[in-house]
XYZ file of C-alpha atoms in Angstrom:
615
model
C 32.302 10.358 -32.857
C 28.859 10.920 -32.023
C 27.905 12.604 -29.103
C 25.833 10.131 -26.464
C 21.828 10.868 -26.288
C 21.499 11.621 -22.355
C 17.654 11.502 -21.040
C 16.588 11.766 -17.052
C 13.254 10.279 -16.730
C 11.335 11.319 -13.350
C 9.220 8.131 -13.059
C 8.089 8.807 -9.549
C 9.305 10.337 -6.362
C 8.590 14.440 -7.087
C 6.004 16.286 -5.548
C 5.319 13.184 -2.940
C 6.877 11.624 -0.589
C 7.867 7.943 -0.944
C 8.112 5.579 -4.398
C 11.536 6.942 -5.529
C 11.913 5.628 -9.004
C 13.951 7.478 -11.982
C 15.717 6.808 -14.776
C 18.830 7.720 -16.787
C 18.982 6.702 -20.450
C 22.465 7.283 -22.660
C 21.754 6.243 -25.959
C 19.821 3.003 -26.023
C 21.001 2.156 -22.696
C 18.581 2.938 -19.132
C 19.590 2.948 -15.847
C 16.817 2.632 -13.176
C 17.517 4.446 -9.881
C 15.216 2.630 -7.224
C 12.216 0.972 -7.440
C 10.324 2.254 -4.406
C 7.098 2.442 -3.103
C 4.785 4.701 -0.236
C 2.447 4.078 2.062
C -1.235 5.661 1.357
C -2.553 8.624 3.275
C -6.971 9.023 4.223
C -7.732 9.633 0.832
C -7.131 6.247 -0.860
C -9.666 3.972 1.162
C -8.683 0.693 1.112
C -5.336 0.946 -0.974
C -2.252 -1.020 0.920
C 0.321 0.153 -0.574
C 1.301 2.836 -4.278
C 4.206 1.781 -6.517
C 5.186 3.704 -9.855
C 3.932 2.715 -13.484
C 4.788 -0.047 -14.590
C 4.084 0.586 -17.916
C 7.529 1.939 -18.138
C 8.875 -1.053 -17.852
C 6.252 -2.824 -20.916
C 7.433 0.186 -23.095
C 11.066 0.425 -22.258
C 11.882 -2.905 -20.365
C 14.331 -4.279 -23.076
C 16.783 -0.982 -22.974
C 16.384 -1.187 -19.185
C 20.123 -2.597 -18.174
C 19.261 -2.843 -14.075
C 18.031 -1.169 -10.943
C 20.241 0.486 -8.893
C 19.452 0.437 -5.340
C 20.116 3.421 -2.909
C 19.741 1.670 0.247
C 16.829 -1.066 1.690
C 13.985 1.155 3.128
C 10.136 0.302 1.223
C 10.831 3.751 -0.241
C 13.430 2.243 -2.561
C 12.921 -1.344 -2.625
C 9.199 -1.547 -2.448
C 7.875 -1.927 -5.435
C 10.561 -4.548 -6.550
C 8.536 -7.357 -5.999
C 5.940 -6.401 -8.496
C 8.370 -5.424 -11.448
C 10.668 -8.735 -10.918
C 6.806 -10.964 -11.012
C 6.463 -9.587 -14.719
C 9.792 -8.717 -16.043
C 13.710 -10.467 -15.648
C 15.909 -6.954 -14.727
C 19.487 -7.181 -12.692
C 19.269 -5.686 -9.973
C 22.086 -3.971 -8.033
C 23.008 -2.937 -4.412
C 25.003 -3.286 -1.282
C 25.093 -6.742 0.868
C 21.986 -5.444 3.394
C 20.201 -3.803 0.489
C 20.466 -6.455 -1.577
C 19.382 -9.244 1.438
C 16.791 -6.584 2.330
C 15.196 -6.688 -1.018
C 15.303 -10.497 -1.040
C 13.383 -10.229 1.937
C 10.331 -7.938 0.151
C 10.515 -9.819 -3.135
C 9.982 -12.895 -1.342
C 7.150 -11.927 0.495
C 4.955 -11.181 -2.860
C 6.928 -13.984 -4.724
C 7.489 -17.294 -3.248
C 9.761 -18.273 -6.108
C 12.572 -15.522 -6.493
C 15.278 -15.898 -9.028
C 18.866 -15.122 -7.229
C 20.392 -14.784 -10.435
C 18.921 -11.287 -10.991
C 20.761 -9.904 -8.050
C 23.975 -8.533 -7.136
C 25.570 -7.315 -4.705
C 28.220 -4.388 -5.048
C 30.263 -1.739 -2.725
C 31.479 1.561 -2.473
C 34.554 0.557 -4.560
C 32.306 -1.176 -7.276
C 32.248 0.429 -11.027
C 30.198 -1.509 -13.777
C 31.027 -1.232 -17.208
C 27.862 -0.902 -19.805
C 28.103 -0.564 -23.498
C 27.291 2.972 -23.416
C 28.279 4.218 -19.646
C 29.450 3.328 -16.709
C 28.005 2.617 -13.142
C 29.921 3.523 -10.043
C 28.852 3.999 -5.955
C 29.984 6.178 -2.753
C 28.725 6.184 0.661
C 26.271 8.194 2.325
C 24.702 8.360 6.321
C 21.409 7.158 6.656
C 19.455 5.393 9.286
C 20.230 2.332 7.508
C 23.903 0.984 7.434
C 25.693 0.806 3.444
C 23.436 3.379 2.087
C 24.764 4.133 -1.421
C 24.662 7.482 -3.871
C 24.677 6.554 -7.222
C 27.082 7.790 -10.662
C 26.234 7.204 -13.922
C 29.477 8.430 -16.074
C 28.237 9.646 -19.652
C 30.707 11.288 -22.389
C 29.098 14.703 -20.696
C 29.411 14.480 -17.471
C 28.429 12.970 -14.105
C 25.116 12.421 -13.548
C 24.622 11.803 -9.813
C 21.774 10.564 -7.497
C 21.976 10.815 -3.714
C 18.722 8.649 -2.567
C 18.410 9.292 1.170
C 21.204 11.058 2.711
C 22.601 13.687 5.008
C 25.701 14.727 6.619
C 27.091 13.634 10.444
C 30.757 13.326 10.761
C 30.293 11.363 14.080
C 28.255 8.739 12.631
C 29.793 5.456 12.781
C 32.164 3.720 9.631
C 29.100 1.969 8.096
C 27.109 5.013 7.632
C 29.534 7.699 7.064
C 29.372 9.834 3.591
C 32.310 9.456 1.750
C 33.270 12.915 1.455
C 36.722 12.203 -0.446
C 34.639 10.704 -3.097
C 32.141 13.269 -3.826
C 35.502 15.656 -3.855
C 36.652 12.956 -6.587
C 33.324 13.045 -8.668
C 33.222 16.821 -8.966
C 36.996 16.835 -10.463
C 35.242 14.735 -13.043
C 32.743 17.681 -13.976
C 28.823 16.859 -12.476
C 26.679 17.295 -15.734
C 23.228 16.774 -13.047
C 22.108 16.373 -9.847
C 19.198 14.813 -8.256
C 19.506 15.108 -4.662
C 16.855 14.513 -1.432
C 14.918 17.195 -0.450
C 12.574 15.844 2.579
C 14.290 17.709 4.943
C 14.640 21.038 2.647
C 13.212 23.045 4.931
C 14.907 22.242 8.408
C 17.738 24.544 8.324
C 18.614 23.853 12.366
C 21.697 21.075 12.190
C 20.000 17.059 13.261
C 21.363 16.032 16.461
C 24.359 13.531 16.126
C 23.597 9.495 16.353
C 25.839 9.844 19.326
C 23.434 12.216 20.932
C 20.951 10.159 20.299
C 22.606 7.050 21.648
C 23.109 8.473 25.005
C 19.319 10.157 25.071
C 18.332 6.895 24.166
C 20.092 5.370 27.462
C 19.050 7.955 29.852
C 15.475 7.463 29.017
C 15.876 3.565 29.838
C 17.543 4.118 33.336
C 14.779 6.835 34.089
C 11.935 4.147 33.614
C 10.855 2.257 36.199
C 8.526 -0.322 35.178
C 8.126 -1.645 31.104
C 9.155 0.039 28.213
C 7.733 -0.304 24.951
C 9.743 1.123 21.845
C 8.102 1.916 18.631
C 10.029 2.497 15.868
C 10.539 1.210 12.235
C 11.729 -2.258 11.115
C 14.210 -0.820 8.490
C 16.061 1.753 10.710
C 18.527 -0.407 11.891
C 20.772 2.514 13.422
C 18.135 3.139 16.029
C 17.164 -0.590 16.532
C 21.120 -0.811 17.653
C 20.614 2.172 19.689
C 17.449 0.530 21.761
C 19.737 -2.795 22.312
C 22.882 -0.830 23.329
C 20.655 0.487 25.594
C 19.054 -2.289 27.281
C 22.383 -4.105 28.007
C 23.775 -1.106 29.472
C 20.561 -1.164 32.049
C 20.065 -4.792 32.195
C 17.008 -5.297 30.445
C 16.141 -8.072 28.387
C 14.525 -7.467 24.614
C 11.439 -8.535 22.920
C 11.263 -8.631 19.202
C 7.549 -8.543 17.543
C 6.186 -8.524 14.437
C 7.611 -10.730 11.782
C 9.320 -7.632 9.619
C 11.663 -7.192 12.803
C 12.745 -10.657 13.585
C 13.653 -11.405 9.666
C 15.389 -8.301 9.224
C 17.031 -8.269 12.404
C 17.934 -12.011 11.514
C 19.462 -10.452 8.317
C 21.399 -7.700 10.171
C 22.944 -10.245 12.591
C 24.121 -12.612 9.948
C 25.876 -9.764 8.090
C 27.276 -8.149 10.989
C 25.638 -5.432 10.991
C 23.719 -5.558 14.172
C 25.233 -6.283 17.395
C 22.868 -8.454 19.649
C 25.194 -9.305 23.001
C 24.060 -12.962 23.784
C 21.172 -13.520 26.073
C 19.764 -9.822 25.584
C 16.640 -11.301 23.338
C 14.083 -12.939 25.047
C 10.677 -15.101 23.764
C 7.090 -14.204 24.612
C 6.552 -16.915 26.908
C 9.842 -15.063 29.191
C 7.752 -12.294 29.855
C 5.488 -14.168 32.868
C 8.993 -14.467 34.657
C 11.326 -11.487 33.861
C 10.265 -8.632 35.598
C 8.622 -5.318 34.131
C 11.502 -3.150 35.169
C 13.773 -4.979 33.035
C 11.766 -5.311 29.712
C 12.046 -3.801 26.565
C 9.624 -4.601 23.846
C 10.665 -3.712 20.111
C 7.819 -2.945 18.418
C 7.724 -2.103 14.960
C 5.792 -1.564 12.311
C 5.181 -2.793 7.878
C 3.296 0.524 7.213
C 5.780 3.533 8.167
C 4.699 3.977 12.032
C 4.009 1.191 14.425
C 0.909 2.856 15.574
C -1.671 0.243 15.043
C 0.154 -1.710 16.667
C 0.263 0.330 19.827
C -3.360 1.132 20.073
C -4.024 -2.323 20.114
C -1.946 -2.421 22.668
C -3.852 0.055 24.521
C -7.289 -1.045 24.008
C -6.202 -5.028 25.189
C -6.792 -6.082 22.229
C -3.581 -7.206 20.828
C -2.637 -10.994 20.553
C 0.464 -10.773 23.075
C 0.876 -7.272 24.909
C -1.561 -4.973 26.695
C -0.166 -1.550 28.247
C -1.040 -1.631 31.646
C -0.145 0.864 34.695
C 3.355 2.208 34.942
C 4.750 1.079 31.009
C 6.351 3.865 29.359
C 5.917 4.229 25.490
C 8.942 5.444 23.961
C 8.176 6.222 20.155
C 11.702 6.422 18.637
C 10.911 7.485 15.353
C 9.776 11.088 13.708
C 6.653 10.472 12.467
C 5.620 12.088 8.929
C 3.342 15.180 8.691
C 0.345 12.785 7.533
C 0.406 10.520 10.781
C 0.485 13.473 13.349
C -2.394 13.574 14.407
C -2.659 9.907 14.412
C 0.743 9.883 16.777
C -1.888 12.394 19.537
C -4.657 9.723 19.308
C -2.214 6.842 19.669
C -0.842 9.060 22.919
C -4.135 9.261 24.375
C -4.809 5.986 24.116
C -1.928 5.035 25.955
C -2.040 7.189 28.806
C -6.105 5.762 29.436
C -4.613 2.296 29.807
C -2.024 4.073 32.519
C 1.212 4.239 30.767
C 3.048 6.939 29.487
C 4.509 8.655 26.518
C 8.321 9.930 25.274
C 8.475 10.895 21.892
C 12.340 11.203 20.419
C 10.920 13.817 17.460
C 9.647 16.083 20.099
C 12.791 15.759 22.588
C 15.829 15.704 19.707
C 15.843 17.552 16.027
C 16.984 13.896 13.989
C 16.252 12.967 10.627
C 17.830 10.588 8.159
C 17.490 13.291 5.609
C 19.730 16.407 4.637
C 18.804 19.488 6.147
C 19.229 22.797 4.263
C 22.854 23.372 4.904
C 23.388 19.412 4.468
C 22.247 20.425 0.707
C 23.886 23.332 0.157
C 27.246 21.567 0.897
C 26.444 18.860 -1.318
C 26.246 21.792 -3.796
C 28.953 23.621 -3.113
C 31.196 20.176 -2.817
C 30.110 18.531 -6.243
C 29.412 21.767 -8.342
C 26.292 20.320 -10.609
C 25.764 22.139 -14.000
C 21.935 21.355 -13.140
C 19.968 20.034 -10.415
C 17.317 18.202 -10.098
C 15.434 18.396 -6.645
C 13.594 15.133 -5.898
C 12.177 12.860 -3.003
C 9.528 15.494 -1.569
C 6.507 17.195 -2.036
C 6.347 20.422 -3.536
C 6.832 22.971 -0.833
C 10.279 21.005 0.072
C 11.268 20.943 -3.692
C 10.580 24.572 -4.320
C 13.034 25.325 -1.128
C 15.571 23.322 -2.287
C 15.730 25.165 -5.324
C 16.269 28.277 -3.184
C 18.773 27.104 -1.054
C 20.893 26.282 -4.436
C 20.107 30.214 -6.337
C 21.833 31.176 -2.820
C 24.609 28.948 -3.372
C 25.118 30.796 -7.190
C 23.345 28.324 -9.620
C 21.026 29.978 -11.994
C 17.676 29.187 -11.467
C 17.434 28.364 -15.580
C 19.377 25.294 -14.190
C 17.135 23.775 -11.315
C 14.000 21.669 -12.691
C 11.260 21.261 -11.004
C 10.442 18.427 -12.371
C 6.828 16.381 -12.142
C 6.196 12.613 -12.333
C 6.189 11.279 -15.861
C 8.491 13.792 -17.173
C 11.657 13.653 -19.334
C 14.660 15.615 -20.073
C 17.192 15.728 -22.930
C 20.567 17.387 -22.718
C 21.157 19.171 -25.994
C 24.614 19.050 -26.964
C 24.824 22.413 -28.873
C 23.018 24.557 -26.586
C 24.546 22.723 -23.361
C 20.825 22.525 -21.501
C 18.473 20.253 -21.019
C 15.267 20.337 -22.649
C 11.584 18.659 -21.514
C 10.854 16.301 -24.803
C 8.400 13.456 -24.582
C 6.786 12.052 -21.903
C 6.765 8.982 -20.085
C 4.822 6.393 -17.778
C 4.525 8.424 -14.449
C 0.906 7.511 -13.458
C 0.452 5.622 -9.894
C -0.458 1.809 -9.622
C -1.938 0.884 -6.575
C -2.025 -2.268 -4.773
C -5.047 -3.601 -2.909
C -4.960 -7.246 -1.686
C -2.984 -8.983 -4.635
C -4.524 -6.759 -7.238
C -2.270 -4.910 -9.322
C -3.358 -1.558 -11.000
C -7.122 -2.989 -10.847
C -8.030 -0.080 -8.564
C -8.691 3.165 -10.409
C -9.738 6.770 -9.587
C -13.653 5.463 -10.628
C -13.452 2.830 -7.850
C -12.174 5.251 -5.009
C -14.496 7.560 -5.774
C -17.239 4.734 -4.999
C -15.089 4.182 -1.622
C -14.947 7.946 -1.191
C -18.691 8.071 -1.524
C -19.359 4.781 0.524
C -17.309 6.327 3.368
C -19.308 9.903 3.497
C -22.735 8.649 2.361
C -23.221 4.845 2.997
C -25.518 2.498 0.297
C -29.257 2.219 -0.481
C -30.152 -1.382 -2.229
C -33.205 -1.868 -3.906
C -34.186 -5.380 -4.873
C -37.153 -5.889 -7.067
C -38.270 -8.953 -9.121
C -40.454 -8.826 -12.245
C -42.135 -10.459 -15.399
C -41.162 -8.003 -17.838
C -43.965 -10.191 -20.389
C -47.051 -9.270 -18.211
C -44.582 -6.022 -17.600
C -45.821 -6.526 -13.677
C -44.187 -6.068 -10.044
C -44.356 -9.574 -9.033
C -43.219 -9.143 -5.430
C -42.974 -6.400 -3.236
C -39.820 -4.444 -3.940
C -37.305 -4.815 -0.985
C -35.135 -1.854 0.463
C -32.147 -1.808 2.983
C -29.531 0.551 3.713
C -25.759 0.566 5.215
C -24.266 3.508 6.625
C -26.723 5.333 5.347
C -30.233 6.173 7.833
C -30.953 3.662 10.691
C -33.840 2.202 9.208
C -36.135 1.658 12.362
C -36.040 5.383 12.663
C -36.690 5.819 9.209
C -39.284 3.538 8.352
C -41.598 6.295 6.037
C -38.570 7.132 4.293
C -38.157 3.442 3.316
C -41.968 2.951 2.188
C -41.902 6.065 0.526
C -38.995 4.783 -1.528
C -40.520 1.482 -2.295
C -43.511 3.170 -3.926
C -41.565 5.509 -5.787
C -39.397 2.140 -6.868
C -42.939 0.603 -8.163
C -43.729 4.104 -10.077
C -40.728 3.949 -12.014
C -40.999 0.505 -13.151
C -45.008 1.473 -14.015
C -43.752 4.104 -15.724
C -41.154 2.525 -17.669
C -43.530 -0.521 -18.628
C -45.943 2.025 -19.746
C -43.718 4.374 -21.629
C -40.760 2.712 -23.055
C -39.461 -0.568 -25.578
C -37.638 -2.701 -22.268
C -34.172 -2.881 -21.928
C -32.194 -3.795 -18.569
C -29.800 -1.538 -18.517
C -32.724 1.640 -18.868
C -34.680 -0.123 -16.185
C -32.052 -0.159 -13.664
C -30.526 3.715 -14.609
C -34.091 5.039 -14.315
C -34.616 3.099 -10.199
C -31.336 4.249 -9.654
C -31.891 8.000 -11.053
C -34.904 8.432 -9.567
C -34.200 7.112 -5.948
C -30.685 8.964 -6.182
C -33.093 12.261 -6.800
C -35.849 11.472 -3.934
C -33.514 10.146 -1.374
C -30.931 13.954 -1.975
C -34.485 15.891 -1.157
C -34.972 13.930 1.678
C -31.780 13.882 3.490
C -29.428 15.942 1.521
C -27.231 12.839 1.213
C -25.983 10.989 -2.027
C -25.722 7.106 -0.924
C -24.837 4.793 -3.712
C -27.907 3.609 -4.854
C -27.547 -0.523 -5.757
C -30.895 -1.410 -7.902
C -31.183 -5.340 -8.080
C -33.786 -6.321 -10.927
C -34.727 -9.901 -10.770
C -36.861 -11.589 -13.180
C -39.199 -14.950 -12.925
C -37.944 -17.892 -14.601
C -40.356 -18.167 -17.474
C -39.051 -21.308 -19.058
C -39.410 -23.140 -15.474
C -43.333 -22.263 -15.355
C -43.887 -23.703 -18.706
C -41.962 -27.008 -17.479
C -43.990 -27.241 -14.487
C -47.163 -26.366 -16.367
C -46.616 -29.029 -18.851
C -45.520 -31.613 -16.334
C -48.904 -30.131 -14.485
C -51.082 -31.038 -17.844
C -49.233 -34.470 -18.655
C -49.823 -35.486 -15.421
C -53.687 -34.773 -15.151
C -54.296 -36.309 -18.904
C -52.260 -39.707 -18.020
C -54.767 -39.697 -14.970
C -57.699 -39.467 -16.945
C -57.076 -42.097 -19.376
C -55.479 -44.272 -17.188
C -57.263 -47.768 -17.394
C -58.882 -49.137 -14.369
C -57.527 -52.372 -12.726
C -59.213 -55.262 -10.878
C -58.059 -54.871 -6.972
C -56.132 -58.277 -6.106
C -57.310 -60.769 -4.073
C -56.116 -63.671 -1.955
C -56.354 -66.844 -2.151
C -58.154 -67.045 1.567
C -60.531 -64.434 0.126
C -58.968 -61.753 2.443
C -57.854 -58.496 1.695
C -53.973 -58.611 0.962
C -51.448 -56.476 3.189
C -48.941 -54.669 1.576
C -45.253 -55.483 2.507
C -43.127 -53.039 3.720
C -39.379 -53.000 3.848
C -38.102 -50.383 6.794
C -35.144 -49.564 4.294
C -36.756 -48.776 1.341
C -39.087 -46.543 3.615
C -36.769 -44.481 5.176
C -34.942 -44.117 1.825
C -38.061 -42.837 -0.091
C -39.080 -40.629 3.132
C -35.089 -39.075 3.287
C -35.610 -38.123 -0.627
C -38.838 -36.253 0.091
C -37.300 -34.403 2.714
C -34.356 -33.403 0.616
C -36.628 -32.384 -2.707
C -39.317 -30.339 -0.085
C -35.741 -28.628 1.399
C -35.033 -27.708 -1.971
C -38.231 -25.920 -2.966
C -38.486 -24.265 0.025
């Protein structure tokens, strides 16, 4: 019997944070681990949201027997939406995931086919023609969280998705440590395992912990409190309810995210909502501040935006006023930071306050680095495979398993796009050919339409602003015919830069002079030569590099020969146009025309509308 052809395929998810996406094939058989995506940092101007290539799935989509999904965060389940529009793949996952996904497909796709998904358990094992599937629990902010085995003839391959250790957590997000003890008596071929929390080594504070924080920051607030947090983490959206009932406050929900997963969660049974703790936005003219909570959440990570609005009166329903006490009861990521210290600012101007739960507790939904060095030491992986975190965090995981006694031979550090064979003979795993690992990003409904070339433009938009030029010509008496026009946006303010503007418009007329003069005409020249030599002028003048935007109109030749030959038709029918005898009446008086008031104001509305049009 042959022995089976095992790839891993790192299709996103390594060196980043966020769009957690791999792949294990066996034989002619691939198993997708989540399909995520990740919010964009500064750099990518205008971009909504990044999801992995999805030319993986146009090269490899008929081998691809499902998705397997880790748990229902965007960072698994996020980029869903765009592979189901294009391509018909099962997709797998627990009850919440699965409702969760639902929830994001149907949000890009109005039409979702149900058929494609279904909904499995810890106890779940699917057969394949060339492996098997099976699941085991893991804690998470999110309740039925699921690792992930793919049996092959050599060994376990296992992925964790989102995970860490806390014995006190409650039954729906406990790790199933009796089953990871089971796996490893099966012999773990590879591991990929979280690393976003690599380099915490202090132990997260228990849910528990958190729970009771959590209350003792409600009863210490005396007027409103307003609770930031994330949609998705549905262990701390339980926490901020507990919380209110045990101080008598009543709950807001905004944002549409919230309500439709917290709908979701309640239907399930996985949220606990005692009756009469939600209230509508019209309640909050009668309940009184010191027994309001508003939920506020946010699509994009961190509610921030959502708070300054807040702050500066300018959101729709809520405006911070004196004595409301922000609670932000979520750890923000590195890239928001300083975003979380402008959002604080904000808040105290309008007269509130701020609590932040990251700065108060040590919690994370991810391992730390003992949390991953038990996982080690528990399932004993031949190799590992350190993924979900940028490269610092990788690079420590792999440290924290050399001191556990792997070889470091048998830790990848793998990169997006790569792929690894296990060689049968030599027992190792070997980088062979490549595969689609490039980012797609999404702006408005455009797919993959954005490139490096257009955020460059962005980039350069954002530091240097745009300098139009708009010029019209008659290329066949090669002639200006009007004064070339300039303007400028985020660039100079032109009232204080007026020379600078008519020193560019003659240096606009010089060019096209020049390239009249000079060279055969061609459009394309024409333009790069404006557009060269203002890019050149305006640098000496202001040591800036807008993009320059030459518009080269030309006069409609064909329309003056018209109008000249209507012109000349009209003068020669007057010239040999016959005279007539004037008509007179039978009383030898001069006859009156007759007028009809219609047909006047008719003929007098058509002249208005034809002298509208030339002007």
């Amino acid at each position: 019997m042959m022995a089976d052809q095992i790839k891993i395929m790192i299709l996103s998810g390594v060196r980043e944070q966020g769009k957690d996406m791999f792949a294990v094939q066996v034989n002619d058989e691939i198993f997708v681990l989540d399909a995520g995506l990740k919010y964009p940092d500064s750099s990518l101007f205008g971009i909504d949201v990044v999801i992995p290539d999805l030319e993986f799935f146009e090269q490899y989509g008929e081998k691809v027997a499902g998705i397997f999904l880790t748990h229902g965060h965007a960072d698994s389940i996020g980029a869903l939406p765009y592979i189901l529009r294009k391509y018909d793949i099962p997709v797998f996952g627990s009850e919440l995931t699965i409702e969760l996904a639902k929830i994001e497909v149907k949000r890009e796709n109005k039409r979702i086919k149900n058929n494609l998904f279904n909904v499995i358990d810890a106890d779940t094992e699917i057969d394949f023609r060339n492996a098997s599937v099976s699941f085991f629990h893991t804690t998470h902010s999110i309740p039925d969280s699921l690792g992930i085995v793919v049996h092959t003839g050599a060994g376990e391959i296992v992925y964790t998705g989102d995970f860490k250790f806390d014995p006190t957590a409650e039954e729906n997000y406990r790790t199933d440590m009796d089953r990871l003890a089971e796996i490893e008596t099966k012999g773990v071929l590879a591991l990929l395992s979280d690393s976003s929390n690599a380099e915490s080594w202090y132990p997260s504070v228990s849910e528990q912990d958190i729970a009771n924080y959590v209350v003792d920051v409600f009863r210490n607030a005396k007027g409103r409190i307003i609770v930031a947090a994330k949609a998705s983490n549905l262990n701390r959206v339980q926490e901020v309810l507990n919380a209110a009932a045990i101080t008598g406050r009543k709950v807001l929900l905004t944002g549409r995210d919230l309500a439709k997963i917290v709908r979701t969660a309640m239907k399930l049974g996985y949220l606990n909502v005692p009756k009469g703790l939600l209230m509508r936005v019209k309640d909050l003219k009668t309940v009184p501040d010191e027994e309001t909570v508003i939920l506020e959440t946010g699509r994009m990570g961190e509610p921030l935006n959502s708070l300054q609005k807040m702050a500066n009166r300018r959101h729709s329903m809520i405006k911070i006023h004196e004595g409301d006490l922000v609670f932000i009861a979520t750890t923000p990521s590195h890239a928001v930071e300083t975003m979380v210290a402008e959002t604080s600012d904000m808040v105290y101007r309008a007269g509130g306050r701020v609590i932040e739960l990251g700065r108060s507790k040590n919690t994370s939904g991810h391992a730390t680095g003992r949390d991953l060095q038990m996982l080690i030491d528990t399932l004993k992986p031949k190799f590992l495979f350190p993924v979900i975190g940028e490269y610092r965090l990788m690079e420590i995981h792999k440290n924290l398993a050399v001191k556990t006694g792997m070889n470091a031979k048998d830790i990848f550090i793998a990169k997006n796009g790569e792929s690894y064979t296990y060689d049968h003979k030599q027992k190792r795993f070997f980088l062979s050919e490549p595969v689609p690992g490039e980012d797609i990003m999404i702006d408005g409904s455009g797919v993959g339409d954005v490139g490096s070339i257009v955020l460059r433009d962005r980039e350069i938009l954002s530091d240097d602003g745009i300098f139009i030029a708009v010029v019209t010509i008659d290329r066949k008496k090669k002639k200006i015919i009007a004064q070339p026009q300039v303007t400028s946006r985020g660039f100079v303010y032109i009232k204080a830069n007026r020379q600078l503007m008519r020193d560019s418009i003659e240096l606009i007329k010089e060019t096209i002079n020049n390239n009249f003069e000079h060279k055969k005409f061609d459009w394309t020249e024409l333009k790069t030569d404006i557009r060269n030599d203002l890019e050149k002028f305006l640098y000496r003048q202001t040591n800036r590099r807008p993009v320059v935007l030459p518009v080269v109109m030309e006069v409609n030749q064909n329309r003056h020969r018209v109008m000249q030959k209507k012109n000349t038709t009209t003068t020669n029918d007057e010239n040999t146009a016959k005279p007539t005898k004037k008509p007179q009446s039978r009383n030898g008086r001069k006859p009156t025309a007759k007028r009809h008031p219609l047909n006047v104001t008719k003929a007098g509305k058509k002249i208005v509308e034809k002298n509208d049009k030339d002007q």
